[in-house]
Amino acid sequence: MSLVLVQILNGLQYGLLLFLAASGLTLVFGILGVINLAHGSFYMLGAYLAVTLTAQFGDIFVALAVGIPLAFVFGAAIEWLFIRHLYKRDHLQQVLLTFALILVFKEVQQTLWGNHPLSIPTPSYLSSSISLTPDLGYPVYRFALMGICVALALAMMFVIQRTRVGRLIRAAESNPEMVEALGYDSRILYRMVFAAGVALAAAAGILAAPVESAYPGIGDRVLIISFVIVVIGGIGSIRGAFLGALLIGLADAFGKVFVPEFSSVLIYAVMALILVVRPSGLFGRA
């Protein structure tokens, strides 16, 4: 039972991190219609920002508070320079340009931070463990990580569902011409959506850095799994991304313990099973 409890907690923690990363991809793919292969690079950017900002300020949460606005501004700049030219182009051109961005970001990462893994210290006030059973403890930082992920997820859902900006974003997804007719600039909305997606991916990378460290290629697996989550949840569905991320997180955690030889395949088996039952995803449009 202790092993099962630990894997449930590990699966929830991993799933919540994946949701932060995948929700950004869901927004960009579902609303802007852009296949962004560089999304994993923004997760990597967050991990390396955690290295630099934690060294500067001495605390991962200060790094998070500073890193999210920096990533948002960076995302807005990338959208203005490159992504805005892709909205009316076919998916092949989107794939080629965003793949080129992956190569650029990898070269920048190697130039600035090198090719060796870099560790980030856990804050001293969160370095202890909470006793779940007499023989089992769980790191406090991981509980804090889950709490922050839930808070960011709720904040994002509130903005999308309850605010004027969120209503405009949802309207721009289904009928951008009407949004323009009402006097709103859909280009600004698209820029905000893309920048928010970058900020969410970077936030996930910052939070994961003390657990995983920062190393070259850290975003590659996250990119693939994020696409899996988008497909499972349904394109453009935040609810679906949340549930899909938790399913993938739990499947990954239990697979590595109970069926390690098939663990790398298990998440794709979950995706295939769901698509057989729900071809449009859990909450996708039929």
PDB file of C-alpha atoms in Angstrom:
ATOM      1  CA  MET A   1       0.000   0.000   0.000  1.00  0.00           C
ATOM      2  CA  SER A   2       2.882   2.364   0.699  1.00  0.00           C
ATOM      3  CA  LEU A   3       4.232   1.754  -2.789  1.00  0.00           C
ATOM      4  CA  VAL A   4       0.805   2.394  -4.329  1.00  0.00           C
ATOM      5  CA  LEU A   5       0.372   5.614  -2.323  1.00  0.00           C
ATOM      6  CA  VAL A   6       3.783   6.913  -3.396  1.00  0.00           C
ATOM      7  CA  GLN A   7       3.060   6.166  -7.047  1.00  0.00           C
ATOM      8  CA  ILE A   8      -0.311   7.929  -6.838  1.00  0.00           C
ATOM      9  CA  LEU A   9       1.420  11.022  -5.457  1.00  0.00           C
ATOM     10  CA  ASN A  10       4.201  10.786  -8.055  1.00  0.00           C
ATOM     11  CA  GLY A  11       1.615  10.369 -10.812  1.00  0.00           C
ATOM     12  CA  LEU A  12      -0.407  13.366  -9.628  1.00  0.00           C
ATOM     13  CA  GLN A  13       2.704  15.525  -9.339  1.00  0.00           C
ATOM     14  CA  TYR A  14       3.927  14.553 -12.811  1.00  0.00           C
ATOM     15  CA  GLY A  15       0.454  14.887 -14.278  1.00  0.00           C
ATOM     16  CA  LEU A  16       0.000  18.413 -12.898  1.00  0.00           C
ATOM     17  CA  LEU A  17       3.357  19.471 -14.347  1.00  0.00           C
ATOM     18  CA  LEU A  18       2.377  17.967 -17.673  1.00  0.00           C
ATOM     19  CA  PHE A  19      -0.913  19.840 -17.536  1.00  0.00           C
ATOM     20  CA  LEU A  20       0.858  23.184 -17.227  1.00  0.00           C
ATOM     21  CA  ALA A  21       2.975  22.364 -20.258  1.00  0.00           C
ATOM     22  CA  ALA A  22       0.179  20.746 -22.279  1.00  0.00           C
ATOM     23  CA  SER A  23      -2.381  23.461 -21.522  1.00  0.00           C
ATOM     24  CA  GLY A  24      -0.143  25.978 -23.268  1.00  0.00           C
ATOM     25  CA  LEU A  25       0.059  23.685 -26.291  1.00  0.00           C
ATOM     26  CA  THR A  26      -3.729  23.178 -26.134  1.00  0.00           C
ATOM     27  CA  LEU A  27      -4.305  26.941 -26.278  1.00  0.00           C
ATOM     28  CA  VAL A  28      -1.893  27.457 -29.165  1.00  0.00           C
ATOM     29  CA  PHE A  29      -3.004  24.431 -31.167  1.00  0.00           C
ATOM     30  CA  GLY A  30      -6.722  24.762 -30.416  1.00  0.00           C
ATOM     31  CA  ILE A  31      -7.121  28.542 -30.785  1.00  0.00           C
ATOM     32  CA  LEU A  32      -4.360  29.591 -33.164  1.00  0.00           C
ATOM     33  CA  GLY A  33      -4.320  26.392 -35.209  1.00  0.00           C
ATOM     34  CA  VAL A  34      -0.507  26.284 -35.121  1.00  0.00           C
ATOM     35  CA  ILE A  35       1.425  23.038 -34.717  1.00  0.00           C
ATOM     36  CA  ASN A  36       4.196  24.309 -32.477  1.00  0.00           C
ATOM     37  CA  LEU A  37       7.027  21.780 -32.334  1.00  0.00           C
ATOM     38  CA  ALA A  38       9.100  24.309 -30.372  1.00  0.00           C
ATOM     39  CA  HIS A  39       6.786  24.068 -27.361  1.00  0.00           C
ATOM     40  CA  GLY A  40       9.120  21.670 -25.552  1.00  0.00           C
ATOM     41  CA  SER A  41      11.919  24.212 -25.959  1.00  0.00           C
ATOM     42  CA  PHE A  42       9.952  26.653 -23.816  1.00  0.00           C
ATOM     43  CA  TYR A  43       9.814  24.012 -21.075  1.00  0.00           C
ATOM     44  CA  MET A  44      13.592  23.697 -21.423  1.00  0.00           C
ATOM     45  CA  LEU A  45      13.852  27.489 -21.275  1.00  0.00           C
ATOM     46  CA  GLY A  46      11.992  27.427 -17.959  1.00  0.00           C
ATOM     47  CA  ALA A  47      14.353  24.826 -16.504  1.00  0.00           C
ATOM     48  CA  TYR A  48      17.439  26.837 -17.454  1.00  0.00           C
ATOM     49  CA  LEU A  49      15.819  30.083 -16.301  1.00  0.00           C
ATOM     50  CA  ALA A  50      15.413  28.344 -12.945  1.00  0.00           C
ATOM     51  CA  VAL A  51      19.174  27.687 -12.891  1.00  0.00           C
ATOM     52  CA  THR A  52      20.090  31.300 -13.632  1.00  0.00           C
ATOM     53  CA  LEU A  53      17.422  33.016 -11.546  1.00  0.00           C
ATOM     54  CA  THR A  54      17.849  30.736  -8.529  1.00  0.00           C
ATOM     55  CA  ALA A  55      21.584  31.440  -8.584  1.00  0.00           C
ATOM     56  CA  GLN A  56      20.765  35.151  -8.732  1.00  0.00           C
ATOM     57  CA  PHE A  57      17.965  35.344  -6.149  1.00  0.00           C
ATOM     58  CA  GLY A  58      18.585  32.218  -4.075  1.00  0.00           C
ATOM     59  CA  ASP A  59      15.030  30.840  -4.153  1.00  0.00           C
ATOM     60  CA  ILE A  60      13.115  28.823  -6.737  1.00  0.00           C
ATOM     61  CA  PHE A  61       9.849  30.628  -6.024  1.00  0.00           C
ATOM     62  CA  VAL A  62      11.393  34.015  -6.644  1.00  0.00           C
ATOM     63  CA  ALA A  63      12.749  32.507  -9.863  1.00  0.00           C
ATOM     64  CA  LEU A  64       9.182  31.432 -10.707  1.00  0.00           C
ATOM     65  CA  ALA A  65       7.756  34.893 -10.004  1.00  0.00           C
ATOM     66  CA  VAL A  66      10.406  36.530 -12.207  1.00  0.00           C
ATOM     67  CA  GLY A  67      10.562  33.800 -14.849  1.00  0.00           C
ATOM     68  CA  ILE A  68       6.856  33.735 -15.778  1.00  0.00           C
ATOM     69  CA  PRO A  69       6.722  37.421 -16.881  1.00  0.00           C
ATOM     70  CA  LEU A  70      10.050  37.025 -18.693  1.00  0.00           C
ATOM     71  CA  ALA A  71       8.737  33.972 -20.541  1.00  0.00           C
ATOM     72  CA  PHE A  72       5.505  35.824 -21.405  1.00  0.00           C
ATOM     73  CA  VAL A  73       7.450  38.719 -22.954  1.00  0.00           C
ATOM     74  CA  PHE A  74       9.726  36.268 -24.776  1.00  0.00           C
ATOM     75  CA  GLY A  75       6.692  34.409 -26.121  1.00  0.00           C
ATOM     76  CA  ALA A  76       5.100  37.644 -27.350  1.00  0.00           C
ATOM     77  CA  ALA A  77       8.353  38.490 -29.171  1.00  0.00           C
ATOM     78  CA  ILE A  78       8.533  35.031 -30.791  1.00  0.00           C
ATOM     79  CA  GLU A  79       4.913  35.350 -31.907  1.00  0.00           C
ATOM     80  CA  TRP A  80       5.540  38.792 -33.431  1.00  0.00           C
ATOM     81  CA  LEU A  81       8.747  37.727 -35.159  1.00  0.00           C
ATOM     82  CA  PHE A  82       7.744  34.305 -36.455  1.00  0.00           C
ATOM     83  CA  ILE A  83       4.448  32.702 -35.461  1.00  0.00           C
ATOM     84  CA  ARG A  84       2.070  35.416 -36.711  1.00  0.00           C
ATOM     85  CA  HIS A  85       3.181  34.669 -40.263  1.00  0.00           C
ATOM     86  CA  LEU A  86       1.960  31.061 -39.972  1.00  0.00           C
ATOM     87  CA  TYR A  87      -1.742  31.514 -39.172  1.00  0.00           C
ATOM     88  CA  LYS A  88      -2.916  31.268 -42.766  1.00  0.00           C
ATOM     89  CA  ARG A  89      -0.269  28.840 -43.952  1.00  0.00           C
ATOM     90  CA  ASP A  90      -0.439  25.072 -44.118  1.00  0.00           C
ATOM     91  CA  HIS A  91       0.749  22.765 -41.384  1.00  0.00           C
ATOM     92  CA  LEU A  92       3.896  21.740 -43.260  1.00  0.00           C
ATOM     93  CA  GLN A  93       5.243  25.301 -43.108  1.00  0.00           C
ATOM     94  CA  GLN A  94       4.323  25.513 -39.426  1.00  0.00           C
ATOM     95  CA  VAL A  95       6.217  22.299 -38.722  1.00  0.00           C
ATOM     96  CA  LEU A  96       9.288  23.427 -40.668  1.00  0.00           C
ATOM     97  CA  LEU A  97       9.526  26.840 -39.007  1.00  0.00           C
ATOM     98  CA  THR A  98       8.930  25.612 -35.460  1.00  0.00           C
ATOM     99  CA  PHE A  99      11.405  22.766 -35.989  1.00  0.00           C
ATOM    100  CA  ALA A 100      13.945  25.377 -37.054  1.00  0.00           C
ATOM    101  CA  LEU A 101      13.232  27.205 -33.804  1.00  0.00           C
ATOM    102  CA  ILE A 102      14.048  24.005 -31.883  1.00  0.00           C
ATOM    103  CA  LEU A 103      17.492  23.925 -33.496  1.00  0.00           C
ATOM    104  CA  VAL A 104      18.074  27.606 -32.726  1.00  0.00           C
ATOM    105  CA  PHE A 105      17.022  27.226 -29.090  1.00  0.00           C
ATOM    106  CA  LYS A 106      19.258  24.171 -28.652  1.00  0.00           C
ATOM    107  CA  GLU A 107      22.255  26.089 -29.955  1.00  0.00           C
ATOM    108  CA  VAL A 108      21.462  28.999 -27.638  1.00  0.00           C
ATOM    109  CA  GLN A 109      21.120  26.625 -24.685  1.00  0.00           C
ATOM    110  CA  GLN A 110      24.475  24.971 -25.405  1.00  0.00           C
ATOM    111  CA  THR A 111      26.160  28.354 -25.813  1.00  0.00           C
ATOM    112  CA  LEU A 112      24.765  29.866 -22.607  1.00  0.00           C
ATOM    113  CA  TRP A 113      24.600  26.875 -20.262  1.00  0.00           C
ATOM    114  CA  GLY A 114      26.725  24.113 -21.822  1.00  0.00           C
ATOM    115  CA  ASN A 115      25.980  20.416 -22.300  1.00  0.00           C
ATOM    116  CA  HIS A 116      26.191  19.213 -18.700  1.00  0.00           C
ATOM    117  CA  PRO A 117      23.187  18.687 -16.390  1.00  0.00           C
ATOM    118  CA  LEU A 118      22.737  21.495 -13.876  1.00  0.00           C
ATOM    119  CA  SER A 119      21.036  20.931 -10.531  1.00  0.00           C
ATOM    120  CA  ILE A 120      18.835  23.441  -8.721  1.00  0.00           C
ATOM    121  CA  PRO A 121      18.637  23.326  -4.934  1.00  0.00           C
ATOM    122  CA  THR A 122      15.336  22.787  -3.197  1.00  0.00           C
ATOM    123  CA  PRO A 123      14.577  25.648  -0.754  1.00  0.00           C
ATOM    124  CA  SER A 124      15.851  24.781   2.706  1.00  0.00           C
ATOM    125  CA  TYR A 125      12.425  25.433   4.240  1.00  0.00           C
ATOM    126  CA  LEU A 126      10.910  22.790   1.931  1.00  0.00           C
ATOM    127  CA  SER A 127      13.681  20.198   2.104  1.00  0.00           C
ATOM    128  CA  SER A 128      11.997  18.022   4.748  1.00  0.00           C
ATOM    129  CA  SER A 129       9.422  15.260   4.271  1.00  0.00           C
ATOM    130  CA  ILE A 130       5.892  14.737   5.547  1.00  0.00           C
ATOM    131  CA  SER A 131       5.221  11.368   7.166  1.00  0.00           C
ATOM    132  CA  LEU A 132       2.336   9.629   5.448  1.00  0.00           C
ATOM    133  CA  THR A 133       2.787   6.351   7.336  1.00  0.00           C
ATOM    134  CA  PRO A 134       5.258   5.297  10.041  1.00  0.00           C
ATOM    135  CA  ASP A 135       7.586   4.044   7.294  1.00  0.00           C
ATOM    136  CA  LEU A 136       6.806   6.476   4.500  1.00  0.00           C
ATOM    137  CA  GLY A 137       7.629  10.129   3.977  1.00  0.00           C
ATOM    138  CA  TYR A 138       7.040  12.369   0.972  1.00  0.00           C
ATOM    139  CA  PRO A 139       9.051  15.516   0.145  1.00  0.00           C
ATOM    140  CA  VAL A 140       7.408  18.783   1.134  1.00  0.00           C
ATOM    141  CA  TYR A 141       8.616  20.444  -2.076  1.00  0.00           C
ATOM    142  CA  ARG A 142       6.609  18.004  -4.191  1.00  0.00           C
ATOM    143  CA  PHE A 143       3.451  18.879  -2.243  1.00  0.00           C
ATOM    144  CA  ALA A 144       4.225  22.572  -2.745  1.00  0.00           C
ATOM    145  CA  LEU A 145       4.790  21.916  -6.450  1.00  0.00           C
ATOM    146  CA  MET A 146       1.379  20.249  -6.746  1.00  0.00           C
ATOM    147  CA  GLY A 147      -0.293  23.113  -4.888  1.00  0.00           C
ATOM    148  CA  ILE A 148       1.261  25.738  -7.177  1.00  0.00           C
ATOM    149  CA  CYS A 149       0.304  23.762 -10.286  1.00  0.00           C
ATOM    150  CA  VAL A 150      -3.312  23.552  -9.077  1.00  0.00           C
ATOM    151  CA  ALA A 151      -3.332  27.289  -8.286  1.00  0.00           C
ATOM    152  CA  LEU A 152      -1.995  28.180 -11.739  1.00  0.00           C
ATOM    153  CA  ALA A 153      -4.489  25.820 -13.389  1.00  0.00           C
ATOM    154  CA  LEU A 154      -7.415  27.370 -11.499  1.00  0.00           C
ATOM    155  CA  ALA A 155      -6.193  30.871 -12.350  1.00  0.00           C
ATOM    156  CA  MET A 156      -5.963  29.963 -16.043  1.00  0.00           C
ATOM    157  CA  MET A 157      -9.430  28.392 -16.066  1.00  0.00           C
ATOM    158  CA  PHE A 158     -10.854  31.452 -14.282  1.00  0.00           C
ATOM    159  CA  VAL A 159      -9.370  33.788 -16.879  1.00  0.00           C
ATOM    160  CA  ILE A 160     -10.678  31.706 -19.787  1.00  0.00           C
ATOM    161  CA  GLN A 161     -14.132  31.011 -18.372  1.00  0.00           C
ATOM    162  CA  ARG A 162     -14.966  34.094 -16.287  1.00  0.00           C
ATOM    163  CA  THR A 163     -13.243  37.152 -17.738  1.00  0.00           C
ATOM    164  CA  ARG A 164     -13.825  39.361 -20.772  1.00  0.00           C
ATOM    165  CA  VAL A 165     -10.407  38.445 -22.146  1.00  0.00           C
ATOM    166  CA  GLY A 166     -11.280  34.772 -21.871  1.00  0.00           C
ATOM    167  CA  ARG A 167     -14.586  35.281 -23.663  1.00  0.00           C
ATOM    168  CA  LEU A 168     -12.827  37.145 -26.449  1.00  0.00           C
ATOM    169  CA  ILE A 169     -10.243  34.378 -26.768  1.00  0.00           C
ATOM    170  CA  ARG A 170     -12.967  31.738 -27.013  1.00  0.00           C
ATOM    171  CA  ALA A 171     -14.835  33.865 -29.535  1.00  0.00           C
ATOM    172  CA  ALA A 172     -11.685  34.363 -31.596  1.00  0.00           C
ATOM    173  CA  GLU A 173     -11.267  30.588 -31.729  1.00  0.00           C
ATOM    174  CA  SER A 174     -14.670  30.022 -33.347  1.00  0.00           C
ATOM    175  CA  ASN A 175     -15.289  33.276 -35.234  1.00  0.00           C
ATOM    176  CA  PRO A 176     -12.342  35.674 -35.511  1.00  0.00           C
ATOM    177  CA  GLU A 177     -14.146  37.770 -38.148  1.00  0.00           C
ATOM    178  CA  MET A 178     -16.933  38.618 -35.694  1.00  0.00           C
ATOM    179  CA  VAL A 179     -14.377  39.591 -33.045  1.00  0.00           C
ATOM    180  CA  GLU A 180     -12.779  41.951 -35.552  1.00  0.00           C
ATOM    181  CA  ALA A 181     -16.212  43.358 -36.468  1.00  0.00           C
ATOM    182  CA  LEU A 182     -16.837  44.162 -32.796  1.00  0.00           C
ATOM    183  CA  GLY A 183     -13.732  46.339 -32.770  1.00  0.00           C
ATOM    184  CA  TYR A 184     -11.181  44.017 -31.152  1.00  0.00           C
ATOM    185  CA  ASP A 185      -7.803  43.254 -32.669  1.00  0.00           C
ATOM    186  CA  SER A 186      -7.561  39.472 -32.983  1.00  0.00           C
ATOM    187  CA  ARG A 187      -3.811  39.795 -33.631  1.00  0.00           C
ATOM    188  CA  ILE A 188      -3.298  41.081 -30.089  1.00  0.00           C
ATOM    189  CA  LEU A 189      -5.458  38.281 -28.702  1.00  0.00           C
ATOM    190  CA  TYR A 190      -3.451  35.688 -30.629  1.00  0.00           C
ATOM    191  CA  ARG A 191      -0.211  37.210 -29.346  1.00  0.00           C
ATOM    192  CA  MET A 192      -1.489  37.017 -25.758  1.00  0.00           C
ATOM    193  CA  VAL A 193      -2.553  33.394 -26.236  1.00  0.00           C
ATOM    194  CA  PHE A 194       0.805  32.338 -27.631  1.00  0.00           C
ATOM    195  CA  ALA A 195       2.716  34.259 -24.947  1.00  0.00           C
ATOM    196  CA  ALA A 196       0.538  32.639 -22.261  1.00  0.00           C
ATOM    197  CA  GLY A 197       1.307  29.214 -23.715  1.00  0.00           C
ATOM    198  CA  VAL A 198       5.037  29.938 -23.553  1.00  0.00           C
ATOM    199  CA  ALA A 199       4.713  31.221 -19.972  1.00  0.00           C
ATOM    200  CA  LEU A 200       2.823  28.085 -18.867  1.00  0.00           C
ATOM    201  CA  ALA A 201       5.428  25.772 -20.401  1.00  0.00           C
ATOM    202  CA  ALA A 202       8.250  27.788 -18.821  1.00  0.00           C
ATOM    203  CA  ALA A 203       6.482  27.733 -15.435  1.00  0.00           C
ATOM    204  CA  ALA A 204       6.310  23.935 -15.625  1.00  0.00           C
ATOM    205  CA  GLY A 205      10.031  23.800 -16.457  1.00  0.00           C
ATOM    206  CA  ILE A 206      10.931  26.098 -13.545  1.00  0.00           C
ATOM    207  CA  LEU A 207       8.909  24.054 -11.045  1.00  0.00           C
ATOM    208  CA  ALA A 208      10.293  20.757 -12.349  1.00  0.00           C
ATOM    209  CA  ALA A 209      13.930  21.886 -12.268  1.00  0.00           C
ATOM    210  CA  PRO A 210      14.658  21.045  -8.587  1.00  0.00           C
ATOM    211  CA  VAL A 211      13.166  17.574  -9.161  1.00  0.00           C
ATOM    212  CA  GLU A 212      14.588  16.743 -12.614  1.00  0.00           C
ATOM    213  CA  SER A 213      17.564  19.147 -12.940  1.00  0.00           C
ATOM    214  CA  ALA A 214      18.160  21.044 -16.187  1.00  0.00           C
ATOM    215  CA  TYR A 215      19.837  19.173 -19.044  1.00  0.00           C
ATOM    216  CA  PRO A 216      19.945  19.330 -22.861  1.00  0.00           C
ATOM    217  CA  GLY A 217      16.836  17.864 -24.430  1.00  0.00           C
ATOM    218  CA  ILE A 218      14.728  18.097 -21.286  1.00  0.00           C
ATOM    219  CA  GLY A 219      11.820  19.425 -23.329  1.00  0.00           C
ATOM    220  CA  ASP A 220      11.795  16.732 -26.029  1.00  0.00           C
ATOM    221  CA  ARG A 221       9.815  14.130 -24.094  1.00  0.00           C
ATOM    222  CA  VAL A 222       7.527  16.822 -22.683  1.00  0.00           C
ATOM    223  CA  LEU A 223       6.683  17.947 -26.220  1.00  0.00           C
ATOM    224  CA  ILE A 224       5.675  14.448 -27.318  1.00  0.00           C
ATOM    225  CA  ILE A 225       3.626  13.775 -24.191  1.00  0.00           C
ATOM    226  CA  SER A 226       1.976  17.197 -24.462  1.00  0.00           C
ATOM    227  CA  PHE A 227       0.730  16.310 -27.941  1.00  0.00           C
ATOM    228  CA  VAL A 228      -0.539  12.997 -26.545  1.00  0.00           C
ATOM    229  CA  ILE A 229      -2.434  14.890 -23.830  1.00  0.00           C
ATOM    230  CA  VAL A 230      -3.924  17.331 -26.356  1.00  0.00           C
ATOM    231  CA  VAL A 231      -5.177  14.404 -28.457  1.00  0.00           C
ATOM    232  CA  ILE A 232      -6.563  12.544 -25.424  1.00  0.00           C
ATOM    233  CA  GLY A 233      -8.351  15.573 -24.006  1.00  0.00           C
ATOM    234  CA  GLY A 234      -9.660  16.912 -27.293  1.00  0.00           C
ATOM    235  CA  ILE A 235      -8.144  19.773 -29.273  1.00  0.00           C
ATOM    236  CA  GLY A 236      -8.750  23.100 -27.534  1.00  0.00           C
ATOM    237  CA  SER A 237     -10.242  21.605 -24.358  1.00  0.00           C
ATOM    238  CA  ILE A 238      -8.602  22.720 -21.112  1.00  0.00           C
ATOM    239  CA  ARG A 239     -10.767  20.299 -19.116  1.00  0.00           C
ATOM    240  CA  GLY A 240      -9.680  17.484 -21.396  1.00  0.00           C
ATOM    241  CA  ALA A 241      -6.025  18.473 -21.072  1.00  0.00           C
ATOM    242  CA  PHE A 242      -6.331  18.421 -17.279  1.00  0.00           C
ATOM    243  CA  LEU A 243      -7.902  14.970 -17.148  1.00  0.00           C
ATOM    244  CA  GLY A 244      -5.615  13.628 -19.862  1.00  0.00           C
ATOM    245  CA  ALA A 245      -2.502  14.893 -18.056  1.00  0.00           C
ATOM    246  CA  LEU A 246      -3.558  13.186 -14.822  1.00  0.00           C
ATOM    247  CA  LEU A 247      -4.234   9.923 -16.681  1.00  0.00           C
ATOM    248  CA  ILE A 248      -0.836  10.045 -18.369  1.00  0.00           C
ATOM    249  CA  GLY A 249       0.933  10.987 -15.131  1.00  0.00           C
ATOM    250  CA  LEU A 250      -0.603   8.055 -13.241  1.00  0.00           C
ATOM    251  CA  ALA A 251      -0.017   5.642 -16.127  1.00  0.00           C
ATOM    252  CA  ASP A 252       3.647   6.681 -16.296  1.00  0.00           C
ATOM    253  CA  ALA A 253       4.192   6.409 -12.539  1.00  0.00           C
ATOM    254  CA  PHE A 254       2.596   2.978 -12.169  1.00  0.00           C
ATOM    255  CA  GLY A 255       4.066   1.691 -15.423  1.00  0.00           C
ATOM    256  CA  LYS A 256       7.655   2.405 -14.322  1.00  0.00           C
ATOM    257  CA  VAL A 257       7.114   0.332 -11.165  1.00  0.00           C
ATOM    258  CA  PHE A 258       4.834  -2.522 -12.163  1.00  0.00           C
ATOM    259  CA  VAL A 259       5.587  -3.009 -15.888  1.00  0.00           C
ATOM    260  CA  PRO A 260       8.924  -1.243 -16.447  1.00  0.00           C
ATOM    261  CA  GLU A 261       9.612  -3.073 -19.697  1.00  0.00           C
ATOM    262  CA  PHE A 262       6.410  -1.592 -21.191  1.00  0.00           C
ATOM    263  CA  SER A 263       6.365   1.752 -19.383  1.00  0.00           C
ATOM    264  CA  SER A 264       7.471   3.766 -22.411  1.00  0.00           C
ATOM    265  CA  VAL A 265       4.622   2.265 -24.450  1.00  0.00           C
ATOM    266  CA  LEU A 266       1.909   2.494 -21.801  1.00  0.00           C
ATOM    267  CA  ILE A 267       1.038   6.162 -22.312  1.00  0.00           C
ATOM    268  CA  TYR A 268       0.525   5.586 -26.037  1.00  0.00           C
ATOM    269  CA  ALA A 269      -1.632   2.557 -25.257  1.00  0.00           C
ATOM    270  CA  VAL A 270      -3.799   4.790 -23.052  1.00  0.00           C
ATOM    271  CA  MET A 271      -4.108   7.278 -25.907  1.00  0.00           C
ATOM    272  CA  ALA A 272      -5.027   4.542 -28.401  1.00  0.00           C
ATOM    273  CA  LEU A 273      -7.656   3.083 -26.050  1.00  0.00           C
ATOM    274  CA  ILE A 274      -9.311   6.460 -25.487  1.00  0.00           C
ATOM    275  CA  LEU A 275      -9.319   7.287 -29.193  1.00  0.00           C
ATOM    276  CA  VAL A 276     -11.004   3.969 -29.975  1.00  0.00           C
ATOM    277  CA  VAL A 277     -13.835   4.909 -27.600  1.00  0.00           C
ATOM    278  CA  ARG A 278     -13.776   8.702 -28.232  1.00  0.00           C
ATOM    279  CA  PRO A 279     -12.163   9.505 -31.607  1.00  0.00           C
ATOM    280  CA  SER A 280     -12.396  13.268 -30.941  1.00  0.00           C
ATOM    281  CA  GLY A 281     -10.871  12.982 -27.460  1.00  0.00           C
ATOM    282  CA  LEU A 282     -12.515  13.116 -24.053  1.00  0.00           C
ATOM    283  CA  PHE A 283     -13.988  16.597 -24.503  1.00  0.00           C
ATOM    284  CA  GLY A 284     -13.290  17.266 -28.160  1.00  0.00           C
ATOM    285  CA  ARG A 285     -15.879  18.341 -30.693  1.00  0.00           C
ATOM    286  CA  ALA A 286     -17.443  15.440 -32.539  1.00  0.00           C
TER     287      ALA A 286
END
